[in-house]
């Protein structure tokens, strides 16, 4: 199991943070462009899912998988979107994303009055804590695959 | 580190601050605003704006702590706001006059107004005007446009302090910039 | 029965003065009237008279405070203290020995009134003038009065609109003083 990278978008689709851990192939475009592309795809996918879903979508999360990786999406009720790419065997990424929201985003962005909301997060403390949480998660540590 | 224990620690962890210190801090803030602005109306407006900015942030903390799902109707929202007051201010407002798009939060006494006596020059000051601002800011973050205002205040001789909240419309996520 | 309550600021200027007005006196019960009449005979101009009494008490307060700060563990002048074990009530927090006691005891006594003083650690002085009646007030009652006054003063200081050191103009404080003066 492994974690590739993480995107955080605010409610308006601005890329607030990008972090990567085991990304084996570098992207071909810059981060900003890539963020826009990811958000645009997710936005469409989400509205597609809402329209087509045979069940009531309760928890604002979904994932899609290719033969190589899995993209997990979780959205807080306030519209902050967390997107994480993992490998195929990783379970419960939704819980990890929620944990990142609770333990890192709320604590070190929302509660930091000099950290503007709706812009890219430059806080080093945030990056450090995020790294800690990600690296201590089971998905990151266990090397079963 | 097991994930279970950390997430339960979050909900249990609520750091407390001495209420008198908080009341004094708030009082000083209001008093300074009264000094800095010429008209009391401006002070009310500033307090509301401060509250709005608090609301934008405090809602994230509230949701992170409680894990509440989306509200089903306005009554649900009202009850959650009530719970939030209990959580953050240890105040228990009661709900009254709940209709399809409006409700009132009634406090027995003005929050933060424990020691306050309004001088005659500030008769129109809405002392706790941050609270409507907080409600507006917090609701906006969960895609609800609301209007909130103080309609009764114990500091002005009313029996209770009442904040009226009116639902205006549901907001929708903005489309990504540059995509159509 | 307290007839005058006065609060004196840091720089020895009065910031609050309340004495029993003539109207109050007239509305007193009959049994009190007798002594009141005699009292009024002495003091034609009540307000001014109380001002004078309080001002003269200030000097004594100063002197007491000086002694108090130089000798720790001082508990008032024993000769003026009606009860020698006055510290028992004052030592709420059990640290009283190390600090000066706020209650200064009786400052002056005349045939018709007694003056009691109290000074906070921030040098705010409270003075209460007690009229001598047939039923003497106990030491504890006086202490209670001062404690009530002190806590009302703390609440007043907590009001963000009160400017420290300015004269007191507060309904809540007034209400407490009224209850003190009417004998609880």
PDB file of N, CA, C and O in Angstrom, chain B residues 24 27-28 30-31 34 113-119 125 127, chain C residues 154-163 169-173:
ATOM      1  N   UNK B  24     -14.240  39.756  29.594  1.00  0.00           N
ATOM      2  CA  UNK B  24     -13.474  40.998  29.691  1.00  0.00           C
ATOM      3  C   UNK B  24     -12.801  41.332  28.365  1.00  0.00           C
ATOM      4  O   UNK B  24     -12.767  42.486  27.936  1.00  0.00           O
ATOM      5  N   UNK B  27     -15.393  42.608  26.077  1.00  0.00           N
ATOM      6  CA  UNK B  27     -15.788  43.946  26.499  1.00  0.00           C
ATOM      7  C   UNK B  27     -14.790  44.990  26.054  1.00  0.00           C
ATOM      8  O   UNK B  27     -15.152  46.055  25.545  1.00  0.00           O
ATOM      9  N   UNK B  28     -13.522  44.681  26.217  1.00  0.00           N
ATOM     10  CA  UNK B  28     -12.482  45.623  25.824  1.00  0.00           C
ATOM     11  C   UNK B  28     -12.507  45.874  24.329  1.00  0.00           C
ATOM     12  O   UNK B  28     -12.339  47.005  23.867  1.00  0.00           O
ATOM     13  N   UNK B  30     -15.117  45.647  22.319  1.00  0.00           N
ATOM     14  CA  UNK B  30     -16.266  46.491  21.981  1.00  0.00           C
ATOM     15  C   UNK B  30     -15.985  47.937  22.376  1.00  0.00           C
ATOM     16  O   UNK B  30     -16.236  48.870  21.611  1.00  0.00           O
ATOM     17  N   UNK B  31     -15.426  48.090  23.566  1.00  0.00           N
ATOM     18  CA  UNK B  31     -15.168  49.432  24.057  1.00  0.00           C
ATOM     19  C   UNK B  31     -14.186  50.161  23.152  1.00  0.00           C
ATOM     20  O   UNK B  31     -14.338  51.351  22.869  1.00  0.00           O
ATOM     21  N   UNK B  34     -15.953  51.285  20.094  1.00  0.00           N
ATOM     22  CA  UNK B  34     -16.780  52.464  20.375  1.00  0.00           C
ATOM     23  C   UNK B  34     -15.901  53.709  20.380  1.00  0.00           C
ATOM     24  O   UNK B  34     -16.280  54.759  19.861  1.00  0.00           O
ATOM     25  N   UNK B 113     -22.432  39.757  28.329  1.00  0.00           N
ATOM     26  CA  UNK B 113     -22.889  41.019  28.916  1.00  0.00           C
ATOM     27  C   UNK B 113     -22.970  40.988  30.425  1.00  0.00           C
ATOM     28  O   UNK B 113     -23.615  41.828  31.033  1.00  0.00           O
ATOM     29  N   UNK B 114     -22.295  40.024  31.005  1.00  0.00           N
ATOM     30  CA  UNK B 114     -22.392  39.793  32.447  1.00  0.00           C
ATOM     31  C   UNK B 114     -22.193  41.058  33.285  1.00  0.00           C
ATOM     32  O   UNK B 114     -22.922  41.313  34.233  1.00  0.00           O
ATOM     33  N   UNK B 115     -21.186  41.856  32.927  1.00  0.00           N
ATOM     34  CA  UNK B 115     -20.859  43.019  33.753  1.00  0.00           C
ATOM     35  C   UNK B 115     -21.235  44.334  33.088  1.00  0.00           C
ATOM     36  O   UNK B 115     -20.998  45.395  33.637  1.00  0.00           O
ATOM     37  N   UNK B 116     -21.772  44.226  31.876  1.00  0.00           N
ATOM     38  CA  UNK B 116     -21.905  45.434  31.076  1.00  0.00           C
ATOM     39  C   UNK B 116     -23.125  46.252  31.444  1.00  0.00           C
ATOM     40  O   UNK B 116     -24.197  45.718  31.672  1.00  0.00           O
ATOM     41  N   UNK B 117     -22.929  47.553  31.521  1.00  0.00           N
ATOM     42  CA  UNK B 117     -24.044  48.482  31.573  1.00  0.00           C
ATOM     43  C   UNK B 117     -23.811  49.477  30.455  1.00  0.00           C
ATOM     44  O   UNK B 117     -22.771  50.124  30.401  1.00  0.00           O
ATOM     45  N   UNK B 118     -24.752  49.584  29.549  1.00  0.00           N
ATOM     46  CA  UNK B 118     -24.556  50.483  28.414  1.00  0.00           C
ATOM     47  C   UNK B 118     -24.684  51.934  28.868  1.00  0.00           C
ATOM     48  O   UNK B 118     -25.656  52.290  29.511  1.00  0.00           O
ATOM     49  N   UNK B 119     -23.709  52.757  28.551  1.00  0.00           N
ATOM     50  CA  UNK B 119     -23.866  54.173  28.858  1.00  0.00           C
ATOM     51  C   UNK B 119     -24.906  54.789  27.921  1.00  0.00           C
ATOM     52  O   UNK B 119     -25.207  54.225  26.867  1.00  0.00           O
ATOM     53  N   UNK B 125     -26.201  50.663  20.733  1.00  0.00           N
ATOM     54  CA  UNK B 125     -25.166  49.661  20.499  1.00  0.00           C
ATOM     55  C   UNK B 125     -25.754  48.263  20.643  1.00  0.00           C
ATOM     56  O   UNK B 125     -26.431  47.960  21.613  1.00  0.00           O
ATOM     57  N   UNK B 127     -24.635  45.132  21.615  1.00  0.00           N
ATOM     58  CA  UNK B 127     -23.427  44.680  22.283  1.00  0.00           C
ATOM     59  C   UNK B 127     -22.972  43.310  21.787  1.00  0.00           C
ATOM     60  O   UNK B 127     -21.794  43.072  21.590  1.00  0.00           O
TER      61      UNK B 127
ATOM     62  N   UNK C 154     -15.721  45.199  42.031  1.00  0.00           N
ATOM     63  CA  UNK C 154     -15.049  44.347  41.030  1.00  0.00           C
ATOM     64  C   UNK C 154     -15.915  44.201  39.790  1.00  0.00           C
ATOM     65  O   UNK C 154     -15.433  44.282  38.656  1.00  0.00           O
ATOM     66  N   UNK C 155     -17.224  43.970  40.011  1.00  0.00           N
ATOM     67  CA  UNK C 155     -18.138  43.850  38.870  1.00  0.00           C
ATOM     68  C   UNK C 155     -18.147  45.137  38.069  1.00  0.00           C
ATOM     69  O   UNK C 155     -18.192  45.123  36.837  1.00  0.00           O
ATOM     70  N   UNK C 156     -18.123  46.241  38.782  1.00  0.00           N
ATOM     71  CA  UNK C 156     -18.127  47.543  38.107  1.00  0.00           C
ATOM     72  C   UNK C 156     -16.879  47.707  37.257  1.00  0.00           C
ATOM     73  O   UNK C 156     -16.942  48.154  36.104  1.00  0.00           O
ATOM     74  N   UNK C 157     -15.742  47.319  37.818  1.00  0.00           N
ATOM     75  CA  UNK C 157     -14.490  47.436  37.069  1.00  0.00           C
ATOM     76  C   UNK C 157     -14.520  46.561  35.825  1.00  0.00           C
ATOM     77  O   UNK C 157     -13.845  46.836  34.843  1.00  0.00           O
ATOM     78  N   UNK C 158     -15.299  45.479  35.897  1.00  0.00           N
ATOM     79  CA  UNK C 158     -15.368  44.572  34.753  1.00  0.00           C
ATOM     80  C   UNK C 158     -16.253  45.113  33.639  1.00  0.00           C
ATOM     81  O   UNK C 158     -16.251  44.586  32.537  1.00  0.00           O
ATOM     82  N   UNK C 159     -17.037  46.132  33.938  1.00  0.00           N
ATOM     83  CA  UNK C 159     -17.855  46.734  32.890  1.00  0.00           C
ATOM     84  C   UNK C 159     -16.937  47.479  31.925  1.00  0.00           C
ATOM     85  O   UNK C 159     -16.231  48.399  32.315  1.00  0.00           O
ATOM     86  N   UNK C 160     -16.935  47.069  30.669  1.00  0.00           N
ATOM     87  CA  UNK C 160     -15.987  47.696  29.732  1.00  0.00           C
ATOM     88  C   UNK C 160     -16.215  49.190  29.536  1.00  0.00           C
ATOM     89  O   UNK C 160     -15.327  49.888  29.089  1.00  0.00           O
ATOM     90  N   UNK C 161     -17.394  49.650  29.869  1.00  0.00           N
ATOM     91  CA  UNK C 161     -17.672  51.070  29.638  1.00  0.00           C
ATOM     92  C   UNK C 161     -17.339  51.945  30.839  1.00  0.00           C
ATOM     93  O   UNK C 161     -17.514  53.152  30.790  1.00  0.00           O
ATOM     94  N   UNK C 162     -16.910  51.335  31.920  1.00  0.00           N
ATOM     95  CA  UNK C 162     -16.510  52.145  33.058  1.00  0.00           C
ATOM     96  C   UNK C 162     -15.027  52.479  32.936  1.00  0.00           C
ATOM     97  O   UNK C 162     -14.193  51.590  32.775  1.00  0.00           O
ATOM     98  N   UNK C 163     -14.721  53.750  32.998  1.00  0.00           N
ATOM     99  CA  UNK C 163     -13.330  54.175  32.905  1.00  0.00           C
ATOM    100  C   UNK C 163     -12.742  54.153  34.306  1.00  0.00           C
ATOM    101  O   UNK C 163     -13.215  54.875  35.174  1.00  0.00           O
ATOM    102  N   UNK C 169     -21.062  55.840  38.076  1.00  0.00           N
ATOM    103  CA  UNK C 169     -22.428  56.179  37.712  1.00  0.00           C
ATOM    104  C   UNK C 169     -23.066  54.913  37.153  1.00  0.00           C
ATOM    105  O   UNK C 169     -23.165  54.726  35.962  1.00  0.00           O
ATOM    106  N   UNK C 170     -23.434  54.028  38.061  1.00  0.00           N
ATOM    107  CA  UNK C 170     -23.898  52.717  37.618  1.00  0.00           C
ATOM    108  C   UNK C 170     -25.109  52.294  38.442  1.00  0.00           C
ATOM    109  O   UNK C 170     -25.099  52.371  39.669  1.00  0.00           O
ATOM    110  N   UNK C 171     -26.119  51.850  37.740  1.00  0.00           N
ATOM    111  CA  UNK C 171     -27.352  51.436  38.437  1.00  0.00           C
ATOM    112  C   UNK C 171     -27.093  50.208  39.297  1.00  0.00           C
ATOM    113  O   UNK C 171     -27.605  50.089  40.399  1.00  0.00           O
ATOM    114  N   UNK C 172     -26.272  49.299  38.758  1.00  0.00           N
ATOM    115  CA  UNK C 172     -26.032  48.068  39.497  1.00  0.00           C
ATOM    116  C   UNK C 172     -25.295  48.345  40.808  1.00  0.00           C
ATOM    117  O   UNK C 172     -25.622  47.788  41.845  1.00  0.00           O
ATOM    118  N   UNK C 173     -24.289  49.219  40.717  1.00  0.00           N
ATOM    119  CA  UNK C 173     -23.533  49.572  41.917  1.00  0.00           C
ATOM    120  C   UNK C 173     -24.442  50.282  42.907  1.00  0.00           C
ATOM    121  O   UNK C 173     -24.414  50.004  44.102  1.00  0.00           O
TER     122      UNK C 173
END
